[in-house]
C-alpha cells in the first residue's frame, strides 16, 4: 500500500510581516502577514485546483462573484445598482444590508471538501497539516519555533479562495436577494 505523505518542508510557510503603507511598523496590527511557501507545494496545489475547478464552478452559487473567472466586484456593484433602480422604477422602497465577514479566512475552523483524487484521498489533510515559522523584520531572523496552523484557510494558498467560496456556498437560503463578492455580502429587499 502506498502512503501519501507530503514532506514537512513543503508544508512549512515562512511568514514575514509587511507594514501597511503609512503605518507604524512597531504595532503588530499595522502589519500584514505574508507567507512564503515552497514552490513545489504551490505547484502541487495548482495541479489539484486545476483538477477540482470544473466541479467547483458547477457547485458555487451564482450570487458569488468573488474569486471566480470572469466575475468580480464591479459585476456585483452593477447588479446591486440595477436591483435598486428596478425597485425605484416600480415605486418600491429598497433596503440593503451590507455585511463584511471580519477575518473570514482566519476564522474558518475546518476545511470541508469532499472531493477525492488519485493524488490525494483527503485534500483537507493536505491543507490542515500546514506549518508556519515567523521571520522577524530585524535582519530577517528566524523565530526558532514552528507552529501548526490550527484553523482558518492557509495564507498564500492558491486553494484558499476556492475553498472560501465553498464555505460561503453553505450560507442559508433567504428571501432576500444576495450579492456576494468574496467576504462581502449584500442583502437587498
mmCIF file with all atom_site columns, C-alpha atoms in Angstrom:
data_model
loop_
_atom_site.group_PDB
_atom_site.id
_atom_site.type_symbol
_atom_site.label_atom_id
_atom_site.label_alt_id
_atom_site.label_comp_id
_atom_site.label_asym_id
_atom_site.label_entity_id
_atom_site.label_seq_id
_atom_site.pdbx_PDB_ins_code
_atom_site.Cartn_x
_atom_site.Cartn_y
_atom_site.Cartn_z
_atom_site.occupancy
_atom_site.B_iso_or_equiv
_atom_site.pdbx_formal_charge
_atom_site.auth_seq_id
_atom_site.auth_comp_id
_atom_site.auth_asym_id
_atom_site.auth_atom_id
_atom_site.pdbx_PDB_model_num
ATOM 1   C CA . UNK A 1 1   ? 0.000   0.000  0.000   1.00 0.00 ? 1   UNK A CA 1
ATOM 2   C CA . UNK A 1 2   ? 1.364   3.397  -0.981  1.00 0.00 ? 2   UNK A CA 1
ATOM 3   C CA . UNK A 1 3   ? 1.413   6.034  1.727   1.00 0.00 ? 3   UNK A CA 1
ATOM 4   C CA . UNK A 1 4   ? 0.546   9.553  0.693   1.00 0.00 ? 4   UNK A CA 1
ATOM 5   C CA . UNK A 1 5   ? 2.797   11.899 2.603   1.00 0.00 ? 5   UNK A CA 1
ATOM 6   C CA . UNK A 1 6   ? 3.782   15.432 1.827   1.00 0.00 ? 6   UNK A CA 1
ATOM 7   C CA . UNK A 1 7   ? 7.267   16.337 3.026   1.00 0.00 ? 7   UNK A CA 1
ATOM 8   C CA . UNK A 1 8   ? 7.268   18.581 6.094   1.00 0.00 ? 8   UNK A CA 1
ATOM 9   C CA . UNK A 1 9   ? 9.446   21.153 4.326   1.00 0.00 ? 9   UNK A CA 1
ATOM 10  C CA . UNK A 1 10  ? 6.799   21.537 1.590   1.00 0.00 ? 10  UNK A CA 1
ATOM 11  C CA . UNK A 1 11  ? 4.078   22.318 4.136   1.00 0.00 ? 11  UNK A CA 1
ATOM 12  C CA . UNK A 1 12  ? 6.051   24.930 6.064   1.00 0.00 ? 12  UNK A CA 1
ATOM 13  C CA . UNK A 1 13  ? 5.407   28.587 5.292   1.00 0.00 ? 13  UNK A CA 1
ATOM 14  C CA . UNK A 1 14  ? 7.805   31.296 6.346   1.00 0.00 ? 14  UNK A CA 1
ATOM 15  C CA . UNK A 1 15  ? 5.768   34.295 7.466   1.00 0.00 ? 15  UNK A CA 1
ATOM 16  C CA . UNK A 1 16  ? 7.116   37.819 7.114   1.00 0.00 ? 16  UNK A CA 1
ATOM 17  C CA . UNK A 1 17  ? 5.307   40.894 8.379   1.00 0.00 ? 17  UNK A CA 1
ATOM 18  C CA . UNK A 1 18  ? 4.910   43.688 5.844   1.00 0.00 ? 18  UNK A CA 1
ATOM 19  C CA . UNK A 1 19  ? 3.899   47.062 7.280   1.00 0.00 ? 19  UNK A CA 1
ATOM 20  C CA . UNK A 1 20  ? 0.824   48.690 5.751   1.00 0.00 ? 20  UNK A CA 1
ATOM 21  C CA . UNK A 1 21  ? 1.666   51.926 3.909   1.00 0.00 ? 21  UNK A CA 1
ATOM 22  C CA . UNK A 1 22  ? 1.941   54.958 6.183   1.00 0.00 ? 22  UNK A CA 1
ATOM 23  C CA . UNK A 1 23  ? 1.570   52.925 9.383   1.00 0.00 ? 23  UNK A CA 1
ATOM 24  C CA . UNK A 1 24  ? 3.827   52.496 12.418  1.00 0.00 ? 24  UNK A CA 1
ATOM 25  C CA . UNK A 1 25  ? 5.812   49.269 11.938  1.00 0.00 ? 25  UNK A CA 1
ATOM 26  C CA . UNK A 1 26  ? 6.207   48.712 15.689  1.00 0.00 ? 26  UNK A CA 1
ATOM 27  C CA . UNK A 1 27  ? 2.490   47.941 16.100  1.00 0.00 ? 27  UNK A CA 1
ATOM 28  C CA . UNK A 1 28  ? 1.615   44.382 15.075  1.00 0.00 ? 28  UNK A CA 1
ATOM 29  C CA . UNK A 1 29  ? -1.913  45.330 13.933  1.00 0.00 ? 29  UNK A CA 1
ATOM 30  C CA . UNK A 1 30  ? -0.344  47.569 11.258  1.00 0.00 ? 30  UNK A CA 1
ATOM 31  C CA . UNK A 1 31  ? 1.382   44.628 9.595   1.00 0.00 ? 31  UNK A CA 1
ATOM 32  C CA . UNK A 1 32  ? 0.082   42.063 7.123   1.00 0.00 ? 32  UNK A CA 1
ATOM 33  C CA . UNK A 1 33  ? 1.376   38.513 7.370   1.00 0.00 ? 33  UNK A CA 1
ATOM 34  C CA . UNK A 1 34  ? 2.889   37.485 4.042   1.00 0.00 ? 34  UNK A CA 1
ATOM 35  C CA . UNK A 1 35  ? 3.534   33.757 3.707   1.00 0.00 ? 35  UNK A CA 1
ATOM 36  C CA . UNK A 1 36  ? 6.382   32.450 1.612   1.00 0.00 ? 36  UNK A CA 1
ATOM 37  C CA . UNK A 1 37  ? 5.515   28.918 0.517   1.00 0.00 ? 37  UNK A CA 1
ATOM 38  C CA . UNK A 1 38  ? 7.804   26.403 -1.180  1.00 0.00 ? 38  UNK A CA 1
ATOM 39  C CA . UNK A 1 39  ? 7.339   26.393 -4.964  1.00 0.00 ? 39  UNK A CA 1
ATOM 40  C CA . UNK A 1 40  ? 6.847   22.614 -5.078  1.00 0.00 ? 40  UNK A CA 1
ATOM 41  C CA . UNK A 1 41  ? 3.866   22.828 -2.764  1.00 0.00 ? 41  UNK A CA 1
ATOM 42  C CA . UNK A 1 42  ? 2.385   25.756 -4.711  1.00 0.00 ? 42  UNK A CA 1
ATOM 43  C CA . UNK A 1 43  ? 2.765   23.781 -7.954  1.00 0.00 ? 43  UNK A CA 1
ATOM 44  C CA . UNK A 1 44  ? 1.072   20.763 -6.354  1.00 0.00 ? 44  UNK A CA 1
ATOM 45  C CA . UNK A 1 45  ? -1.805  22.990 -5.165  1.00 0.00 ? 45  UNK A CA 1
ATOM 46  C CA . UNK A 1 46  ? -2.238  24.445 -8.663  1.00 0.00 ? 46  UNK A CA 1
ATOM 47  C CA . UNK A 1 47  ? -2.462  20.942 -10.129 1.00 0.00 ? 47  UNK A CA 1
ATOM 48  C CA . UNK A 1 48  ? -5.061  19.998 -7.539  1.00 0.00 ? 48  UNK A CA 1
ATOM 49  C CA . UNK A 1 49  ? -7.032  23.226 -8.129  1.00 0.00 ? 49  UNK A CA 1
ATOM 50  C CA . UNK A 1 50  ? -6.996  22.572 -11.877 1.00 0.00 ? 50  UNK A CA 1
ATOM 51  C CA . UNK A 1 51  ? -8.483  19.137 -11.174 1.00 0.00 ? 51  UNK A CA 1
ATOM 52  C CA . UNK A 1 52  ? -11.305 20.293 -8.911  1.00 0.00 ? 52  UNK A CA 1
ATOM 53  C CA . UNK A 1 53  ? -12.179 23.605 -10.650 1.00 0.00 ? 53  UNK A CA 1
ATOM 54  C CA . UNK A 1 54  ? -14.810 22.150 -13.012 1.00 0.00 ? 54  UNK A CA 1
ATOM 55  C CA . UNK A 1 55  ? -16.640 20.607 -10.049 1.00 0.00 ? 55  UNK A CA 1
ATOM 56  C CA . UNK A 1 56  ? -16.406 23.810 -8.030  1.00 0.00 ? 56  UNK A CA 1
ATOM 57  C CA . UNK A 1 57  ? -17.613 26.014 -10.895 1.00 0.00 ? 57  UNK A CA 1
ATOM 58  C CA . UNK A 1 58  ? -20.780 23.918 -11.165 1.00 0.00 ? 58  UNK A CA 1
ATOM 59  C CA . UNK A 1 59  ? -21.340 23.932 -7.387  1.00 0.00 ? 59  UNK A CA 1
ATOM 60  C CA . UNK A 1 60  ? -20.765 27.542 -6.256  1.00 0.00 ? 60  UNK A CA 1
ATOM 61  C CA . UNK A 1 61  ? -23.933 29.665 -6.032  1.00 0.00 ? 61  UNK A CA 1
ATOM 62  C CA . UNK A 1 62  ? -24.460 32.127 -8.864  1.00 0.00 ? 62  UNK A CA 1
ATOM 63  C CA . UNK A 1 63  ? -24.603 35.025 -6.378  1.00 0.00 ? 63  UNK A CA 1
ATOM 64  C CA . UNK A 1 64  ? -20.882 34.584 -5.551  1.00 0.00 ? 64  UNK A CA 1
ATOM 65  C CA . UNK A 1 65  ? -18.706 36.711 -7.809  1.00 0.00 ? 65  UNK A CA 1
ATOM 66  C CA . UNK A 1 66  ? -15.508 36.762 -5.738  1.00 0.00 ? 66  UNK A CA 1
ATOM 67  C CA . UNK A 1 67  ? -12.610 34.541 -6.772  1.00 0.00 ? 67  UNK A CA 1
ATOM 68  C CA . UNK A 1 68  ? -14.363 33.405 -9.939  1.00 0.00 ? 68  UNK A CA 1
ATOM 69  C CA . UNK A 1 69  ? -13.182 33.614 -13.503 1.00 0.00 ? 69  UNK A CA 1
ATOM 70  C CA . UNK A 1 70  ? -14.935 36.360 -15.454 1.00 0.00 ? 70  UNK A CA 1
ATOM 71  C CA . UNK A 1 71  ? -16.772 37.782 -12.449 1.00 0.00 ? 71  UNK A CA 1
ATOM 72  C CA . UNK A 1 72  ? -15.823 40.314 -9.818  1.00 0.00 ? 72  UNK A CA 1
ATOM 73  C CA . UNK A 1 73  ? -16.726 43.244 -7.601  1.00 0.00 ? 73  UNK A CA 1
ATOM 74  C CA . UNK A 1 74  ? -17.710 45.515 -10.493 1.00 0.00 ? 74  UNK A CA 1
ATOM 75  C CA . UNK A 1 75  ? -20.265 42.927 -11.645 1.00 0.00 ? 75  UNK A CA 1
ATOM 76  C CA . UNK A 1 76  ? -21.834 42.825 -8.186  1.00 0.00 ? 76  UNK A CA 1
ATOM 77  C CA . UNK A 1 77  ? -21.906 46.626 -7.833  1.00 0.00 ? 77  UNK A CA 1
ATOM 78  C CA . UNK A 1 78  ? -23.654 46.884 -11.207 1.00 0.00 ? 78  UNK A CA 1
ATOM 79  C CA . UNK A 1 79  ? -26.128 44.133 -10.233 1.00 0.00 ? 79  UNK A CA 1
ATOM 80  C CA . UNK A 1 80  ? -26.904 45.917 -6.954  1.00 0.00 ? 80  UNK A CA 1
ATOM 81  C CA . UNK A 1 81  ? -27.396 49.275 -8.697  1.00 0.00 ? 81  UNK A CA 1
ATOM 82  C CA . UNK A 1 82  ? -29.709 47.606 -11.222 1.00 0.00 ? 82  UNK A CA 1
ATOM 83  C CA . UNK A 1 83  ? -31.635 45.966 -8.360  1.00 0.00 ? 83  UNK A CA 1
ATOM 84  C CA . UNK A 1 84  ? -32.109 49.349 -6.646  1.00 0.00 ? 84  UNK A CA 1
ATOM 85  C CA . UNK A 1 85  ? -33.053 51.105 -9.909  1.00 0.00 ? 85  UNK A CA 1
ATOM 86  C CA . UNK A 1 86  ? -35.634 48.432 -10.737 1.00 0.00 ? 86  UNK A CA 1
ATOM 87  C CA . UNK A 1 87  ? -37.247 48.966 -7.334  1.00 0.00 ? 87  UNK A CA 1
ATOM 88  C CA . UNK A 1 88  ? -37.233 52.729 -7.918  1.00 0.00 ? 88  UNK A CA 1
ATOM 89  C CA . UNK A 1 89  ? -38.942 52.273 -11.306 1.00 0.00 ? 89  UNK A CA 1
ATOM 90  C CA . UNK A 1 90  ? -41.707 50.239 -9.601  1.00 0.00 ? 90  UNK A CA 1
ATOM 91  C CA . UNK A 1 91  ? -42.075 52.927 -6.887  1.00 0.00 ? 91  UNK A CA 1
ATOM 92  C CA . UNK A 1 92  ? -40.827 50.486 -4.258  1.00 0.00 ? 92  UNK A CA 1
ATOM 93  C CA . UNK A 1 93  ? -38.535 51.201 -1.347  1.00 0.00 ? 93  UNK A CA 1
ATOM 94  C CA . UNK A 1 94  ? -35.336 49.214 -1.434  1.00 0.00 ? 94  UNK A CA 1
ATOM 95  C CA . UNK A 1 95  ? -33.307 48.377 1.637   1.00 0.00 ? 95  UNK A CA 1
ATOM 96  C CA . UNK A 1 96  ? -29.837 46.872 1.584   1.00 0.00 ? 96  UNK A CA 1
ATOM 97  C CA . UNK A 1 97  ? -27.854 45.296 4.416   1.00 0.00 ? 97  UNK A CA 1
ATOM 98  C CA . UNK A 1 98  ? -24.068 45.293 3.939   1.00 0.00 ? 98  UNK A CA 1
ATOM 99  C CA . UNK A 1 99  ? -22.173 42.521 5.734   1.00 0.00 ? 99  UNK A CA 1
ATOM 100 C CA . UNK A 1 100 ? -18.418 42.063 5.875   1.00 0.00 ? 100 UNK A CA 1
ATOM 101 C CA . UNK A 1 101 ? -17.197 38.790 7.328   1.00 0.00 ? 101 UNK A CA 1
ATOM 102 C CA . UNK A 1 102 ? -14.341 40.087 9.509   1.00 0.00 ? 102 UNK A CA 1
ATOM 103 C CA . UNK A 1 103 ? -11.213 37.920 9.421   1.00 0.00 ? 103 UNK A CA 1
ATOM 104 C CA . UNK A 1 104 ? -13.185 35.399 7.391   1.00 0.00 ? 104 UNK A CA 1
ATOM 105 C CA . UNK A 1 105 ? -10.137 33.458 6.225   1.00 0.00 ? 105 UNK A CA 1
ATOM 106 C CA . UNK A 1 106 ? -8.648  33.231 9.699   1.00 0.00 ? 106 UNK A CA 1
ATOM 107 C CA . UNK A 1 107 ? -11.838 32.081 11.395  1.00 0.00 ? 107 UNK A CA 1
ATOM 108 C CA . UNK A 1 108 ? -12.799 29.224 9.127   1.00 0.00 ? 108 UNK A CA 1
ATOM 109 C CA . UNK A 1 109 ? -12.407 26.340 11.588  1.00 0.00 ? 109 UNK A CA 1
ATOM 110 C CA . UNK A 1 110 ? -12.425 23.339 9.315   1.00 0.00 ? 110 UNK A CA 1
ATOM 111 C CA . UNK A 1 111 ? -11.900 22.582 5.692   1.00 0.00 ? 111 UNK A CA 1
ATOM 112 C CA . UNK A 1 112 ? -14.791 20.676 4.174   1.00 0.00 ? 112 UNK A CA 1
ATOM 113 C CA . UNK A 1 113 ? -14.003 19.392 0.736   1.00 0.00 ? 113 UNK A CA 1
ATOM 114 C CA . UNK A 1 114 ? -15.409 16.032 -0.220  1.00 0.00 ? 114 UNK A CA 1
ATOM 115 C CA . UNK A 1 115 ? -13.524 15.711 -3.494  1.00 0.00 ? 115 UNK A CA 1
ATOM 116 C CA . UNK A 1 116 ? -11.003 12.909 -3.819  1.00 0.00 ? 116 UNK A CA 1
ATOM 117 C CA . UNK A 1 117 ? -8.439  12.339 -6.482  1.00 0.00 ? 117 UNK A CA 1
ATOM 118 C CA . UNK A 1 118 ? -5.822  9.773  -7.380  1.00 0.00 ? 118 UNK A CA 1
ATOM 119 C CA . UNK A 1 119 ? -3.192  12.081 -5.946  1.00 0.00 ? 119 UNK A CA 1
ATOM 120 C CA . UNK A 1 120 ? -4.790  12.680 -2.539  1.00 0.00 ? 120 UNK A CA 1
ATOM 121 C CA . UNK A 1 121 ? -7.625  10.773 -0.952  1.00 0.00 ? 121 UNK A CA 1
ATOM 122 C CA . UNK A 1 122 ? -8.162  13.509 1.610   1.00 0.00 ? 122 UNK A CA 1
ATOM 123 C CA . UNK A 1 123 ? -7.314  17.035 0.379   1.00 0.00 ? 123 UNK A CA 1
ATOM 124 C CA . UNK A 1 124 ? -8.391  18.508 3.728   1.00 0.00 ? 124 UNK A CA 1
ATOM 125 C CA . UNK A 1 125 ? -5.433  16.751 5.326   1.00 0.00 ? 125 UNK A CA 1
ATOM 126 C CA . UNK A 1 126 ? -3.102  18.376 2.803   1.00 0.00 ? 126 UNK A CA 1
ATOM 127 C CA . UNK A 1 127 ? -4.245  21.813 3.954   1.00 0.00 ? 127 UNK A CA 1
ATOM 128 C CA . UNK A 1 128 ? -4.796  21.229 7.652   1.00 0.00 ? 128 UNK A CA 1
ATOM 129 C CA . UNK A 1 129 ? -1.261  19.980 8.290   1.00 0.00 ? 129 UNK A CA 1
ATOM 130 C CA . UNK A 1 130 ? 0.289   23.344 7.443   1.00 0.00 ? 130 UNK A CA 1
ATOM 131 C CA . UNK A 1 131 ? 3.200   24.661 9.472   1.00 0.00 ? 131 UNK A CA 1
ATOM 132 C CA . UNK A 1 132 ? 4.366   28.231 9.873   1.00 0.00 ? 132 UNK A CA 1
ATOM 133 C CA . UNK A 1 133 ? 7.547   29.865 11.040  1.00 0.00 ? 133 UNK A CA 1
ATOM 134 C CA . UNK A 1 134 ? 7.726   33.609 11.616  1.00 0.00 ? 134 UNK A CA 1
ATOM 135 C CA . UNK A 1 135 ? 10.621  35.740 10.418  1.00 0.00 ? 135 UNK A CA 1
ATOM 136 C CA . UNK A 1 136 ? 11.280  38.957 12.306  1.00 0.00 ? 136 UNK A CA 1
ATOM 137 C CA . UNK A 1 137 ? 11.922  42.152 10.389  1.00 0.00 ? 137 UNK A CA 1
ATOM 138 C CA . UNK A 1 138 ? 15.172  42.823 12.233  1.00 0.00 ? 138 UNK A CA 1
ATOM 139 C CA . UNK A 1 139 ? 17.729  41.157 9.976   1.00 0.00 ? 139 UNK A CA 1
ATOM 140 C CA . UNK A 1 140 ? 15.100  38.586 8.868   1.00 0.00 ? 140 UNK A CA 1
ATOM 141 C CA . UNK A 1 141 ? 15.991  36.278 11.713  1.00 0.00 ? 141 UNK A CA 1
ATOM 142 C CA . UNK A 1 142 ? 14.049  33.064 12.147  1.00 0.00 ? 142 UNK A CA 1
ATOM 143 C CA . UNK A 1 143 ? 11.997  32.644 15.274  1.00 0.00 ? 143 UNK A CA 1
ATOM 144 C CA . UNK A 1 144 ? 13.029  29.103 16.239  1.00 0.00 ? 144 UNK A CA 1
ATOM 145 C CA . UNK A 1 145 ? 9.510   27.925 16.950  1.00 0.00 ? 145 UNK A CA 1
ATOM 146 C CA . UNK A 1 146 ? 7.480   26.239 14.190  1.00 0.00 ? 146 UNK A CA 1
ATOM 147 C CA . UNK A 1 147 ? 3.725   26.105 14.799  1.00 0.00 ? 147 UNK A CA 1
ATOM 148 C CA . UNK A 1 148 ? 0.839   24.203 13.279  1.00 0.00 ? 148 UNK A CA 1
ATOM 149 C CA . UNK A 1 149 ? -1.947  26.197 11.667  1.00 0.00 ? 149 UNK A CA 1
ATOM 150 C CA . UNK A 1 150 ? -4.962  25.087 13.681  1.00 0.00 ? 150 UNK A CA 1
ATOM 151 C CA . UNK A 1 151 ? -7.810  26.934 11.982  1.00 0.00 ? 151 UNK A CA 1
ATOM 152 C CA . UNK A 1 152 ? -8.523  29.195 9.104   1.00 0.00 ? 152 UNK A CA 1
ATOM 153 C CA . UNK A 1 153 ? -7.655  28.816 5.475   1.00 0.00 ? 153 UNK A CA 1
ATOM 154 C CA . UNK A 1 154 ? -3.950  28.722 4.682   1.00 0.00 ? 154 UNK A CA 1
ATOM 155 C CA . UNK A 1 155 ? -2.460  32.123 3.880   1.00 0.00 ? 155 UNK A CA 1
ATOM 156 C CA . UNK A 1 156 ? -0.803  32.167 0.485   1.00 0.00 ? 156 UNK A CA 1
ATOM 157 C CA . UNK A 1 157 ? -2.518  29.010 -0.713  1.00 0.00 ? 157 UNK A CA 1
ATOM 158 C CA . UNK A 1 158 ? -3.879  29.076 -4.263  1.00 0.00 ? 158 UNK A CA 1
ATOM 159 C CA . UNK A 1 159 ? -6.678  26.833 -2.974  1.00 0.00 ? 159 UNK A CA 1
ATOM 160 C CA . UNK A 1 160 ? -7.867  29.209 -0.229  1.00 0.00 ? 160 UNK A CA 1
ATOM 161 C CA . UNK A 1 161 ? -10.055 31.469 -2.404  1.00 0.00 ? 161 UNK A CA 1
ATOM 162 C CA . UNK A 1 162 ? -11.855 28.486 -3.934  1.00 0.00 ? 162 UNK A CA 1
ATOM 163 C CA . UNK A 1 163 ? -12.264 26.820 -0.547  1.00 0.00 ? 163 UNK A CA 1
ATOM 164 C CA . UNK A 1 164 ? -13.640 30.082 0.843   1.00 0.00 ? 164 UNK A CA 1
ATOM 165 C CA . UNK A 1 165 ? -16.257 30.013 -1.933  1.00 0.00 ? 165 UNK A CA 1
ATOM 166 C CA . UNK A 1 166 ? -17.215 26.501 -0.795  1.00 0.00 ? 166 UNK A CA 1
ATOM 167 C CA . UNK A 1 167 ? -17.606 27.891 2.740   1.00 0.00 ? 167 UNK A CA 1
ATOM 168 C CA . UNK A 1 168 ? -19.775 30.835 1.603   1.00 0.00 ? 168 UNK A CA 1
ATOM 169 C CA . UNK A 1 169 ? -21.786 28.400 -0.502  1.00 0.00 ? 169 UNK A CA 1
ATOM 170 C CA . UNK A 1 170 ? -23.052 26.913 2.785   1.00 0.00 ? 170 UNK A CA 1
ATOM 171 C CA . UNK A 1 171 ? -24.857 30.145 3.764   1.00 0.00 ? 171 UNK A CA 1
ATOM 172 C CA . UNK A 1 172 ? -28.574 29.546 4.349   1.00 0.00 ? 172 UNK A CA 1
ATOM 173 C CA . UNK A 1 173 ? -31.120 30.476 1.700   1.00 0.00 ? 173 UNK A CA 1
ATOM 174 C CA . UNK A 1 174 ? -33.042 33.692 2.349   1.00 0.00 ? 174 UNK A CA 1
ATOM 175 C CA . UNK A 1 175 ? -35.993 35.501 0.820   1.00 0.00 ? 175 UNK A CA 1
ATOM 176 C CA . UNK A 1 176 ? -33.674 38.471 0.279   1.00 0.00 ? 176 UNK A CA 1
ATOM 177 C CA . UNK A 1 177 ? -31.666 38.966 -2.896  1.00 0.00 ? 177 UNK A CA 1
ATOM 178 C CA . UNK A 1 178 ? -27.988 38.143 -2.269  1.00 0.00 ? 178 UNK A CA 1
ATOM 179 C CA . UNK A 1 179 ? -24.963 39.765 -3.851  1.00 0.00 ? 179 UNK A CA 1
ATOM 180 C CA . UNK A 1 180 ? -21.722 38.119 -2.708  1.00 0.00 ? 180 UNK A CA 1
ATOM 181 C CA . UNK A 1 181 ? -18.198 39.166 -3.566  1.00 0.00 ? 181 UNK A CA 1
ATOM 182 C CA . UNK A 1 182 ? -15.608 37.219 -1.581  1.00 0.00 ? 182 UNK A CA 1
ATOM 183 C CA . UNK A 1 183 ? -16.304 38.016 2.097   1.00 0.00 ? 183 UNK A CA 1
ATOM 184 C CA . UNK A 1 184 ? -18.677 40.936 1.406   1.00 0.00 ? 184 UNK A CA 1
ATOM 185 C CA . UNK A 1 185 ? -22.364 40.080 1.353   1.00 0.00 ? 185 UNK A CA 1
ATOM 186 C CA . UNK A 1 186 ? -25.135 42.494 0.412   1.00 0.00 ? 186 UNK A CA 1
ATOM 187 C CA . UNK A 1 187 ? -28.742 41.550 1.101   1.00 0.00 ? 187 UNK A CA 1
ATOM 188 C CA . UNK A 1 188 ? -31.450 43.517 -0.675  1.00 0.00 ? 188 UNK A CA 1
ATOM 189 C CA . UNK A 1 189 ? -35.211 43.683 -0.264  1.00 0.00 ? 189 UNK A CA 1
#
